[in-house]
Amino acid sequence: MVAENMDELVSLCKRRGFIYQTNEIYGGLQGLYDYGPLGVELKNNLKSSWWSSMVYERDDVEGLDSSILTHPHVLKYSGHEETFTDPLVDCKDCKSRWRADHIKDNLCPSCGSENLTEPRPFNLMFKTNVGPVDDGSNFAYLRPETAQQIFTNFKNVIDSTSRVLPFGIAQIGKAFRNEITPRNFIFRVREFEQMELEFFVEPGTDEDWHEKWVEKRIEWWENQGISKENIQIIDVPKKDLSHYSKKTIDIMYKFPHGVEELEGIANRTDFDIGSHTRHQKDFQIDSKVIKNEDSVTKLAIQNKKTNDWVIPFVIEPSAGVDRGVLAILNESYRIEKFDDGRERTVLALKPHLSPIKAAVIPLKRNNDEIVEKALDIKRMLQSLKLGRVLLDNSGNIGKSYRRHDEVGTPMCITVDFQSLDDDTITVRDRDTMEQVRISCDEAPNYFQKNLL
Ligand code: ATP
């Protein structure tokens, strides 16, 4: 089961501390959101799962964490200055602005007027001034994708790791796009995170690698709890391809507002690496133009057998963290109704994604012995380093269960008078609501087995 509409998710996120609107006390900033105490855990867990699968579980990928502010030449020669635009349409009556491809039947979506301007290109990149002089010449862009900083570090990484093709560089980080109409909660925002891999391959092997990566990425989303029936795979039509792409497969997900892109897997050919190699000649440092052919860093790699220099082709699986969080929240949300009329909300998250792995609940909040025992159990479980374990001493066990079901805590542990006598605890499973009594000695194994 999934959420019936976006409002259910937005309300749960705010109520339970997953996601808040940025600067809400001042009226908010459109297209920007903050992750609260539980949201930050869920987001970090999703990113760790991606990092494990892309870097730790492979032997052919290195990691990177590069700067957000980007030299204008990088985004000039990547083609973004010229082509990273959306067609913008103004409504002359109500003054609202729209992306041309979001307009139906030539009518303003806000007031219904036909009085619209012709579409004109609007560049989505944010610019900012660098240094104390604000005369328009010392500016940098906030990166619109993490990929370009991977390309500009290509040579650094091969020089320091002696990698040969095929190999990849993975990065997770913020990207910024001045979206014309941010909307649908965290689906389309102006500041978001991407999980990107640039996988460098011998030209000619790119199409095979592209197929392999599409398969691998679908499998990964399924392991995060995304069900097959809510995924659609789209071969992006030639006319809609980005300027750098020879072929792109989009993994589309059935979000509460409709089927839209969750991740794109592009064959970027040698477009970026080739362009950055060709265009370094006339770069500028501190207002001086350097014109020196010798200064060109060849973003190429030497084939160890033939000694030929190769400009690799690049396969890029690029996933949005925020869209991932939204898809996972949607996928795991359910309302269960019981025969007696009661109902409960459950977030059936995979345990590796759950913000809280276990809640330890003392049955009597004012009994020092029980609370101390519960604290011992919390510390013991926390030391297993499986993620956050919480001592929940709110005093009402029924309410605690309901709260933890709603935020996806896989297990609730109660400590009672019997625990003091025989060193046992009760474990309640979120999904089945079944309870088992186990001894404290067995607890570490039990949790390791059920939470990983
Ligand atoms: P869309 O067509 O939906 O605008 P895109 O094709 O421009 O997306 P890409 O450039 O392929 O997106 O970016 C890779 C991934 O980054 C997307 O699949 C998406 O998950 C994420 N992403 C892109 N733009 C946004 C945004 N404005 N808000 C949140 N996530 C985004």
Short mmCIF file of C-alpha atoms and ligand atoms in Angstrom, two decimals:
data_model
loop_
_atom_site.label_atom_id
_atom_site.label_comp_id
_atom_site.label_asym_id
_atom_site.label_seq_id
_atom_site.Cartn_x
_atom_site.Cartn_y
_atom_site.Cartn_z
CA MET A 1 0.00 0.00 0.00
CA VAL A 2 1.15 3.56 -0.63
CA ALA A 3 -0.10 7.00 0.42
CA GLU A 4 -3.36 8.08 -1.19
CA ASN A 5 -2.09 11.58 -1.76
CA MET A 6 0.88 13.82 -1.10
CA ASP A 7 -0.87 15.66 1.76
CA GLU A 8 -0.79 12.52 3.92
CA LEU A 9 2.99 12.32 3.56
CA VAL A 10 3.56 16.05 4.03
CA SER A 11 1.52 15.98 7.22
CA LEU A 12 3.29 12.89 8.61
CA CYS A 13 6.68 14.42 7.77
CA LYS A 14 5.95 17.63 9.62
CA ARG A 15 4.19 15.99 12.58
CA ARG A 16 6.90 13.46 13.27
CA GLY A 17 9.97 15.51 12.38
CA PHE A 18 11.02 14.16 9.00
CA ILE A 19 10.79 17.27 6.81
CA TYR A 20 9.94 20.93 7.42
CA GLN A 21 9.62 23.86 5.08
CA THR A 22 12.74 26.04 5.19
CA ASN A 23 12.44 29.31 7.17
CA GLU A 24 8.78 28.71 7.80
CA ILE A 25 8.71 31.26 10.64
CA TYR A 26 9.36 33.96 7.99
CA GLY A 27 6.86 32.58 5.52
CA GLY A 28 9.20 30.01 3.98
CA LEU A 29 11.31 30.01 0.83
CA GLN A 30 9.76 28.27 -2.12
CA GLY A 31 11.36 25.01 -3.22
CA LEU A 32 13.52 24.57 -0.12
CA TYR A 33 13.09 22.06 2.71
CA ASP A 34 14.90 21.05 5.89
CA TYR A 35 15.26 17.52 7.19
CA GLY A 36 14.31 17.15 10.87
CA PRO A 37 15.53 14.67 13.52
CA LEU A 38 14.06 11.62 11.77
CA GLY A 39 14.46 12.90 8.22
CA VAL A 40 18.19 13.35 8.59
CA GLU A 41 18.52 9.73 9.76
CA LEU A 42 16.44 8.37 6.88
CA LYS A 43 18.33 10.46 4.35
CA ASN A 44 21.73 9.46 5.77
CA ASN A 45 20.70 5.80 5.78
CA LEU A 46 19.67 6.02 2.12
CA LYS A 47 22.95 7.71 1.19
CA SER A 48 24.98 5.09 3.13
CA SER A 49 23.16 2.30 1.36
CA TRP A 50 24.00 3.88 -2.02
CA TRP A 51 27.62 4.45 -1.01
CA SER A 52 27.99 0.84 0.17
CA SER A 53 26.58 -0.54 -3.04
CA MET A 54 28.50 1.82 -5.34
CA VAL A 55 31.86 2.05 -3.56
CA TYR A 56 32.40 -0.54 -0.81
CA GLU A 57 30.82 -3.53 -2.52
CA ARG A 58 32.71 -2.93 -5.79
CA ASP A 59 36.39 -2.97 -6.59
CA ASP A 60 36.25 -0.50 -9.44
CA VAL A 61 34.89 2.70 -7.89
CA GLU A 62 36.52 5.52 -5.89
CA GLY A 63 34.74 8.22 -3.88
CA LEU A 64 34.96 12.00 -4.06
CA ASP A 65 33.60 15.01 -2.20
CA SER A 66 34.17 18.19 -4.19
CA SER A 67 33.25 21.84 -3.83
CA ILE A 68 29.85 23.25 -4.66
CA LEU A 69 31.08 26.59 -6.01
CA THR A 70 32.23 25.96 -9.55
CA HIS A 71 34.51 27.89 -11.93
CA PRO A 72 32.37 29.48 -14.67
CA HIS A 73 34.54 27.92 -17.38
CA VAL A 74 33.65 24.43 -16.19
CA LEU A 75 29.97 25.13 -16.78
CA LYS A 76 30.66 27.06 -19.95
CA TYR A 77 32.53 24.19 -21.58
CA SER A 78 30.21 21.55 -20.18
CA GLY A 79 27.50 23.26 -22.23
CA HIS A 80 25.44 24.29 -19.20
CA GLU A 81 25.75 28.07 -19.71
CA GLU A 82 24.22 27.73 -23.12
CA THR A 83 21.81 24.85 -22.81
CA PHE A 84 20.86 24.28 -19.16
CA THR A 85 17.61 26.13 -19.63
CA ASP A 86 13.91 25.51 -19.32
CA PRO A 87 11.40 27.31 -21.55
CA LEU A 88 9.71 30.01 -19.46
CA VAL A 89 6.23 31.40 -20.14
CA ASP A 90 4.73 34.45 -18.37
CA CYS A 91 1.03 34.98 -17.83
CA LYS A 92 0.42 38.63 -18.75
CA ASP A 93 -2.74 38.75 -16.65
CA CYS A 94 -1.86 37.23 -13.26
CA LYS A 95 1.94 37.65 -13.70
CA SER A 96 2.67 34.03 -12.75
CA ARG A 97 5.53 32.17 -14.46
CA TRP A 98 5.46 28.63 -15.78
CA ARG A 99 7.60 26.06 -17.48
CA ALA A 100 6.22 25.86 -21.03
CA ASP A 101 6.01 22.05 -20.89
CA HIS A 102 3.81 22.29 -17.76
CA ILE A 103 1.15 24.34 -19.58
CA LYS A 104 -1.90 22.51 -20.92
CA ASP A 105 -4.15 23.79 -23.75
CA ASN A 106 -2.31 27.14 -23.86
CA LEU A 107 -4.00 28.27 -20.64
CA CYS A 108 -2.39 29.72 -17.53
CA PRO A 109 -2.59 26.99 -14.82
CA SER A 110 -3.20 29.69 -12.21
CA CYS A 111 -5.90 31.99 -13.66
CA GLY A 112 -6.90 30.20 -16.88
CA SER A 113 -5.94 33.16 -19.10
CA GLU A 114 -4.84 32.65 -22.71
CA ASN A 115 -2.76 35.79 -22.50
CA LEU A 116 0.64 34.07 -22.31
CA THR A 117 4.06 35.13 -23.65
CA GLU A 118 6.00 33.01 -26.14
CA PRO A 119 8.37 30.58 -24.36
CA ARG A 120 11.88 31.95 -23.83
CA PRO A 121 14.90 30.14 -22.41
CA PHE A 122 15.59 30.59 -18.71
CA ASN A 123 18.95 29.41 -17.34
CA LEU A 124 18.52 27.34 -14.19
CA MET A 125 21.97 27.92 -12.67
CA PHE A 126 22.46 30.00 -9.53
CA LYS A 127 25.38 32.44 -9.59
CA THR A 128 27.18 33.99 -6.66
CA ASN A 129 29.93 36.51 -6.17
CA VAL A 130 33.33 35.22 -5.06
CA GLY A 131 35.59 37.51 -3.01
CA PRO A 132 35.03 41.05 -1.84
CA VAL A 133 34.62 42.81 -5.21
CA ASP A 134 31.10 42.58 -6.56
CA ASP A 135 31.61 43.87 -10.11
CA GLY A 136 30.13 40.92 -11.94
CA SER A 137 33.45 39.49 -13.12
CA ASN A 138 34.36 37.37 -10.08
CA PHE A 139 31.50 34.98 -9.94
CA ALA A 140 31.06 31.26 -9.56
CA TYR A 141 28.11 28.98 -10.12
CA LEU A 142 26.50 26.77 -7.52
CA ARG A 143 26.86 23.44 -9.26
CA PRO A 144 23.69 22.26 -11.04
CA GLU A 145 24.93 18.65 -10.90
CA THR A 146 27.77 17.01 -8.96
CA ALA A 147 29.10 15.41 -12.16
CA GLN A 148 31.26 18.27 -13.49
CA GLN A 149 33.46 18.28 -10.40
CA ILE A 150 34.03 14.57 -10.95
CA PHE A 151 35.15 15.25 -14.53
CA THR A 152 37.53 18.04 -13.51
CA ASN A 153 39.06 15.71 -10.88
CA PHE A 154 39.39 12.82 -13.31
CA LYS A 155 43.14 13.22 -13.73
CA ASN A 156 43.77 13.78 -10.03
CA VAL A 157 42.00 10.54 -9.22
CA ILE A 158 43.78 8.40 -11.81
CA ASP A 159 47.15 9.88 -10.85
CA SER A 160 46.62 9.15 -7.18
CA THR A 161 45.04 5.71 -7.53
CA SER A 162 46.57 4.26 -10.75
CA ARG A 163 43.16 3.17 -11.96
CA VAL A 164 42.69 1.64 -15.40
CA LEU A 165 39.48 1.46 -17.43
CA PRO A 166 36.79 0.61 -16.59
CA PHE A 167 36.44 2.41 -13.28
CA GLY A 168 34.15 4.94 -11.67
CA ILE A 169 34.09 7.94 -9.35
CA ALA A 170 31.12 8.29 -7.02
CA GLN A 171 29.91 11.38 -5.25
CA ILE A 172 26.96 12.39 -3.10
CA GLY A 173 26.27 16.06 -2.61
CA LYS A 174 24.18 19.15 -3.06
CA ALA A 175 23.11 20.50 -6.42
CA PHE A 176 21.19 23.70 -7.11
CA ARG A 177 18.70 24.54 -9.83
CA ASN A 178 16.62 27.68 -10.00
CA GLU A 179 13.52 25.72 -10.98
CA ILE A 180 10.79 27.91 -12.48
CA THR A 181 8.02 26.09 -10.65
CA PRO A 182 9.30 24.06 -7.70
CA ARG A 183 6.48 21.82 -6.53
CA ASN A 184 5.21 18.52 -5.24
CA PHE A 185 6.92 18.75 -1.85
CA ILE A 186 10.53 17.52 -2.08
CA PHE A 187 10.09 16.21 -5.62
CA ARG A 188 11.12 19.38 -7.45
CA VAL A 189 13.18 21.70 -5.28
CA ARG A 190 15.83 24.34 -5.83
CA GLU A 191 18.44 22.82 -3.52
CA PHE A 192 18.71 19.05 -3.48
CA GLU A 193 21.17 16.20 -3.21
CA GLN A 194 22.33 13.87 -5.92
CA MET A 195 24.02 10.49 -5.75
CA GLU A 196 26.06 10.30 -8.93
CA LEU A 197 28.47 7.82 -10.38
CA GLU A 198 30.57 8.65 -13.42
CA PHE A 199 31.72 5.30 -14.75
CA PHE A 200 34.56 5.60 -17.28
CA VAL A 201 34.80 2.94 -19.98
CA GLU A 202 36.63 2.18 -23.23
CA PRO A 203 34.76 3.69 -26.19
CA GLY A 204 32.87 0.87 -27.87
CA THR A 205 32.05 -0.88 -24.58
CA ASP A 206 29.75 1.95 -23.48
CA GLU A 207 26.47 0.46 -24.68
CA ASP A 208 27.02 -2.81 -22.79
CA TRP A 209 27.99 -0.95 -19.63
CA HIS A 210 24.93 1.26 -19.98
CA GLU A 211 22.66 -1.77 -19.97
CA LYS A 212 24.48 -3.29 -16.98
CA TRP A 213 24.11 -0.11 -14.97
CA VAL A 214 20.40 0.20 -15.71
CA GLU A 215 19.85 -3.33 -14.37
CA LYS A 216 22.02 -2.74 -11.32
CA ARG A 217 20.25 0.49 -10.42
CA ILE A 218 16.75 -0.98 -10.68
CA GLU A 219 17.86 -3.84 -8.44
CA TRP A 220 19.19 -1.33 -5.88
CA TRP A 221 15.92 0.62 -5.76
CA GLU A 222 14.05 -2.63 -5.23
CA ASN A 223 16.38 -3.40 -2.30
CA GLN A 224 15.36 -0.09 -0.76
CA GLY A 225 11.74 -1.28 -0.75
CA ILE A 226 10.53 0.23 -4.03
CA SER A 227 8.14 -2.24 -5.61
CA LYS A 228 8.50 -3.31 -9.23
CA GLU A 229 4.95 -2.38 -10.13
CA ASN A 230 5.55 1.27 -9.19
CA ILE A 231 8.60 1.56 -11.44
CA GLN A 232 8.58 2.31 -15.17
CA ILE A 233 11.60 2.35 -17.42
CA ILE A 234 11.65 4.97 -20.17
CA ASP A 235 14.04 5.21 -23.08
CA VAL A 236 14.21 9.01 -23.37
CA PRO A 237 13.23 10.08 -26.92
CA LYS A 238 16.12 11.57 -28.96
CA LYS A 239 14.49 15.03 -29.04
CA ASP A 240 14.39 15.18 -25.22
CA LEU A 241 17.97 14.04 -24.57
CA SER A 242 20.33 16.38 -22.71
CA HIS A 243 22.99 17.98 -24.91
CA TYR A 244 25.66 15.52 -23.69
CA SER A 245 23.71 12.29 -23.99
CA LYS A 246 23.73 9.63 -26.66
CA LYS A 247 21.10 7.59 -24.83
CA THR A 248 19.35 7.99 -21.47
CA ILE A 249 17.19 5.53 -19.60
CA ASP A 250 15.02 7.07 -16.91
CA ILE A 251 13.81 5.08 -13.92
CA MET A 252 10.36 6.53 -13.34
CA TYR A 253 8.43 6.08 -10.11
CA LYS A 254 4.72 6.36 -9.41
CA PHE A 255 4.88 9.30 -6.95
CA PRO A 256 1.63 10.43 -5.28
CA HIS A 257 1.36 13.24 -7.88
CA GLY A 258 2.12 11.07 -10.91
CA VAL A 259 4.78 9.02 -12.66
CA GLU A 260 8.03 11.01 -12.81
CA GLU A 261 11.80 10.58 -12.90
CA LEU A 262 13.56 9.09 -9.90
CA GLU A 263 16.92 8.46 -11.54
CA GLY A 264 18.45 8.98 -14.98
CA ILE A 265 21.13 6.72 -16.42
CA ALA A 266 22.87 8.50 -19.27
CA ASN A 267 25.51 7.53 -21.77
CA ARG A 268 27.39 10.87 -21.70
CA THR A 269 29.91 9.62 -24.31
CA ASP A 270 33.24 11.52 -24.21
CA PHE A 271 31.38 14.83 -24.35
CA ASP A 272 32.43 16.34 -20.99
CA ILE A 273 35.93 14.92 -20.63
CA GLY A 274 36.65 15.76 -24.29
CA SER A 275 35.34 19.28 -23.95
CA HIS A 276 37.30 20.02 -20.74
CA THR A 277 40.47 18.80 -22.43
CA ARG A 278 39.98 20.97 -25.52
CA HIS A 279 39.00 24.16 -23.73
CA GLN A 280 41.49 24.72 -20.98
CA LYS A 281 43.79 26.88 -23.12
CA ASP A 282 42.37 30.30 -22.44
CA PHE A 283 41.47 30.04 -18.81
CA GLN A 284 41.50 32.93 -16.43
CA ILE A 285 43.06 33.12 -12.97
CA ASP A 286 42.66 36.27 -10.88
CA SER A 287 41.62 38.28 -13.93
CA LYS A 288 44.70 37.18 -15.98
CA VAL A 289 44.04 35.23 -19.13
CA ILE A 290 46.48 32.33 -19.42
CA LYS A 291 47.12 31.34 -23.03
CA ASN A 292 49.44 28.41 -22.95
CA GLU A 293 48.83 25.27 -24.95
CA ASP A 294 51.24 23.35 -22.70
CA SER A 295 49.13 23.99 -19.67
CA VAL A 296 46.39 21.77 -21.00
CA THR A 297 45.70 18.85 -18.71
CA LYS A 298 44.77 15.96 -20.88
CA LEU A 299 41.75 14.32 -19.30
CA ALA A 300 42.68 11.04 -20.90
CA ILE A 301 43.94 7.72 -19.66
CA GLN A 302 46.72 5.61 -21.11
CA ASN A 303 45.98 2.10 -22.26
CA LYS A 304 48.74 0.14 -20.46
CA LYS A 305 49.02 -2.42 -23.29
CA THR A 306 48.99 -0.19 -26.38
CA ASN A 307 50.22 3.02 -24.70
CA ASP A 308 47.51 4.89 -26.61
CA TRP A 309 45.76 7.77 -24.88
CA VAL A 310 42.05 7.20 -24.61
CA ILE A 311 39.36 9.73 -23.79
CA PRO A 312 36.91 7.43 -22.04
CA PHE A 313 33.17 7.29 -22.52
CA VAL A 314 31.09 7.87 -19.42
CA ILE A 315 28.03 6.07 -18.11
CA GLU A 316 26.25 8.10 -15.46
CA PRO A 317 23.64 6.75 -13.06
CA SER A 318 22.34 9.93 -11.39
CA ALA A 319 19.77 9.61 -8.62
CA GLY A 320 18.09 12.26 -6.49
CA VAL A 321 18.34 11.71 -2.74
CA ASP A 322 15.23 13.77 -2.04
CA ARG A 323 13.17 12.02 -4.71
CA GLY A 324 14.46 8.74 -3.23
CA VAL A 325 13.30 9.75 0.25
CA LEU A 326 9.88 10.72 -1.14
CA ALA A 327 9.51 7.44 -3.06
CA ILE A 328 10.52 5.40 -0.01
CA LEU A 329 8.16 7.27 2.32
CA ASN A 330 5.34 6.79 -0.18
CA GLU A 331 6.12 3.13 -0.68
CA SER A 332 6.27 2.28 3.00
CA TYR A 333 3.23 4.29 4.16
CA ARG A 334 0.12 2.34 5.05
CA ILE A 335 -2.98 2.65 7.19
CA GLU A 336 -4.18 -0.62 8.71
CA LYS A 337 -7.79 -0.94 9.83
CA PHE A 338 -8.84 -3.47 12.48
CA ASP A 339 -12.21 -5.23 12.89
CA ASP A 340 -13.00 -3.27 16.05
CA GLY A 341 -12.76 0.02 14.14
CA ARG A 342 -9.30 1.00 15.37
CA GLU A 343 -6.58 1.84 12.88
CA ARG A 344 -2.85 2.37 12.89
CA THR A 345 -0.44 4.16 10.56
CA VAL A 346 2.69 2.20 9.73
CA LEU A 347 5.83 3.17 7.89
CA ALA A 348 7.04 -0.25 6.80
CA LEU A 349 10.59 0.88 6.07
CA LYS A 350 13.34 -1.62 5.40
CA PRO A 351 15.25 -1.83 8.72
CA HIS A 352 18.47 -0.48 7.18
CA LEU A 353 16.60 2.74 6.32
CA SER A 354 14.64 3.19 9.55
CA PRO A 355 15.58 6.39 11.40
CA ILE A 356 15.28 4.61 14.77
CA LYS A 357 16.32 0.97 14.84
CA ALA A 358 14.81 0.13 18.21
CA ALA A 359 12.97 1.91 21.00
CA VAL A 360 13.52 0.69 24.54
CA ILE A 361 10.44 1.37 26.67
CA PRO A 362 10.42 1.01 30.48
CA LEU A 363 6.98 -0.22 31.49
CA LYS A 364 6.94 1.95 34.61
CA ARG A 365 8.45 5.35 33.91
CA ASN A 366 8.94 6.23 37.59
CA ASN A 367 10.54 2.97 38.68
CA ASP A 368 14.27 3.68 38.90
CA GLU A 369 15.28 0.03 38.64
CA ILE A 370 13.27 -0.56 35.49
CA VAL A 371 14.46 2.70 33.89
CA GLU A 372 18.09 1.86 34.75
CA LYS A 373 17.71 -1.61 33.23
CA ALA A 374 16.15 -0.06 30.09
CA LEU A 375 19.08 2.34 29.83
CA ASP A 376 21.53 -0.59 30.06
CA ILE A 377 19.70 -2.32 27.21
CA LYS A 378 19.71 0.88 25.14
CA ARG A 379 23.47 1.28 25.66
CA MET A 380 24.11 -2.36 24.83
CA LEU A 381 22.13 -2.12 21.56
CA GLN A 382 23.64 1.23 20.68
CA SER A 383 27.12 -0.26 21.02
CA LEU A 384 26.29 -2.65 18.15
CA LYS A 385 26.46 0.43 15.90
CA LEU A 386 23.42 -0.49 13.84
CA GLY A 387 22.03 3.06 14.04
CA ARG A 388 20.00 5.08 16.49
CA VAL A 389 18.47 3.30 19.51
CA LEU A 390 16.13 5.40 21.63
CA LEU A 391 15.10 5.23 25.27
CA ASP A 392 11.40 6.08 25.15
CA ASN A 393 10.21 6.89 28.63
CA SER A 394 6.97 8.64 27.78
CA GLY A 395 4.90 6.46 30.09
CA ASN A 396 2.14 5.23 27.80
CA ILE A 397 3.10 2.02 26.07
CA GLY A 398 0.15 2.06 23.63
CA LYS A 399 1.02 5.57 22.46
CA SER A 400 4.70 4.67 22.17
CA TYR A 401 3.89 1.70 19.94
CA ARG A 402 1.70 3.87 17.72
CA ARG A 403 4.34 6.57 17.43
CA HIS A 404 7.08 4.09 16.55
CA ASP A 405 4.86 2.30 14.01
CA GLU A 406 4.28 5.65 12.36
CA VAL A 407 7.97 6.52 12.07
CA GLY A 408 9.03 3.05 10.99
CA THR A 409 10.90 1.76 14.08
CA PRO A 410 11.22 -1.98 13.37
CA MET A 411 11.31 -3.10 17.01
CA CYS A 412 10.05 -1.90 20.36
CA ILE A 413 11.52 -3.48 23.46
CA THR A 414 9.74 -3.38 26.78
CA VAL A 415 11.43 -3.74 30.12
CA ASP A 416 9.16 -4.74 33.01
CA PHE A 417 9.27 -6.24 36.52
CA GLN A 418 9.94 -9.70 35.13
CA SER A 419 13.02 -8.30 33.36
CA LEU A 420 14.49 -7.44 36.76
CA ASP A 421 13.92 -11.03 37.98
CA ASP A 422 14.97 -13.14 35.04
CA ASP A 423 16.96 -10.80 32.74
CA THR A 424 14.51 -11.05 29.84
CA ILE A 425 12.90 -8.40 27.60
CA THR A 426 9.87 -8.34 25.30
CA VAL A 427 10.42 -7.52 21.65
CA ARG A 428 7.50 -6.31 19.53
CA ASP A 429 7.72 -6.50 15.77
CA ARG A 430 6.42 -3.40 13.94
CA ASP A 431 4.89 -5.25 10.98
CA THR A 432 3.30 -8.30 12.66
CA MET A 433 2.80 -6.70 16.09
CA GLU A 434 3.84 -10.07 17.52
CA GLN A 435 5.75 -10.08 20.78
CA VAL A 436 8.47 -12.50 21.86
CA ARG A 437 10.29 -12.74 25.13
CA ILE A 438 14.04 -13.17 24.79
CA SER A 439 16.89 -13.20 27.28
CA CYS A 440 19.19 -10.19 27.38
CA ASP A 441 22.12 -12.48 26.48
CA GLU A 442 20.49 -13.36 23.17
CA ALA A 443 19.61 -9.74 22.42
CA PRO A 444 22.76 -8.69 20.47
CA ASN A 445 22.48 -11.64 18.06
CA TYR A 446 18.73 -11.20 17.75
CA PHE A 447 19.09 -7.54 16.77
CA GLN A 448 21.99 -8.07 14.45
CA LYS A 449 20.01 -10.76 12.65
CA ASN A 450 16.79 -8.76 12.40
CA LEU A 451 18.09 -5.29 11.72
CA LEU A 452 20.65 -5.85 9.00
P1 ATP B 1 13.47 16.58 -14.42
O1 ATP B 1 13.25 16.22 -15.87
O2 ATP B 1 12.50 15.94 -13.48
O3 ATP B 1 13.64 18.06 -14.19
P2 ATP B 1 16.23 16.04 -14.91
O4 ATP B 1 16.14 15.11 -16.07
O5 ATP B 1 16.53 17.48 -15.17
O6 ATP B 1 14.88 15.94 -14.02
P3 ATP B 1 18.77 15.08 -14.13
O7 ATP B 1 19.48 16.25 -14.66
O8 ATP B 1 18.83 13.80 -14.89
O9 ATP B 1 17.23 15.47 -13.86
O10 ATP B 1 19.24 14.87 -12.62
C1 ATP B 1 19.44 13.60 -12.04
C2 ATP B 1 18.54 13.38 -10.86
O11 ATP B 1 18.60 14.49 -9.95
C3 ATP B 1 17.06 13.27 -11.23
O12 ATP B 1 16.75 11.95 -11.64
C4 ATP B 1 16.38 13.62 -9.94
O13 ATP B 1 16.30 12.49 -9.08
C5 ATP B 1 17.33 14.63 -9.31
N1 ATP B 1 16.81 15.99 -9.55
C6 ATP B 1 16.96 16.75 -10.65
N2 ATP B 1 16.36 17.94 -10.51
C7 ATP B 1 15.81 17.93 -9.27
C8 ATP B 1 15.06 18.88 -8.52
N3 ATP B 1 14.77 20.09 -8.99
N4 ATP B 1 14.64 18.53 -7.28
C9 ATP B 1 14.93 17.31 -6.76
N5 ATP B 1 15.65 16.39 -7.42
C10 ATP B 1 16.09 16.68 -8.66
#
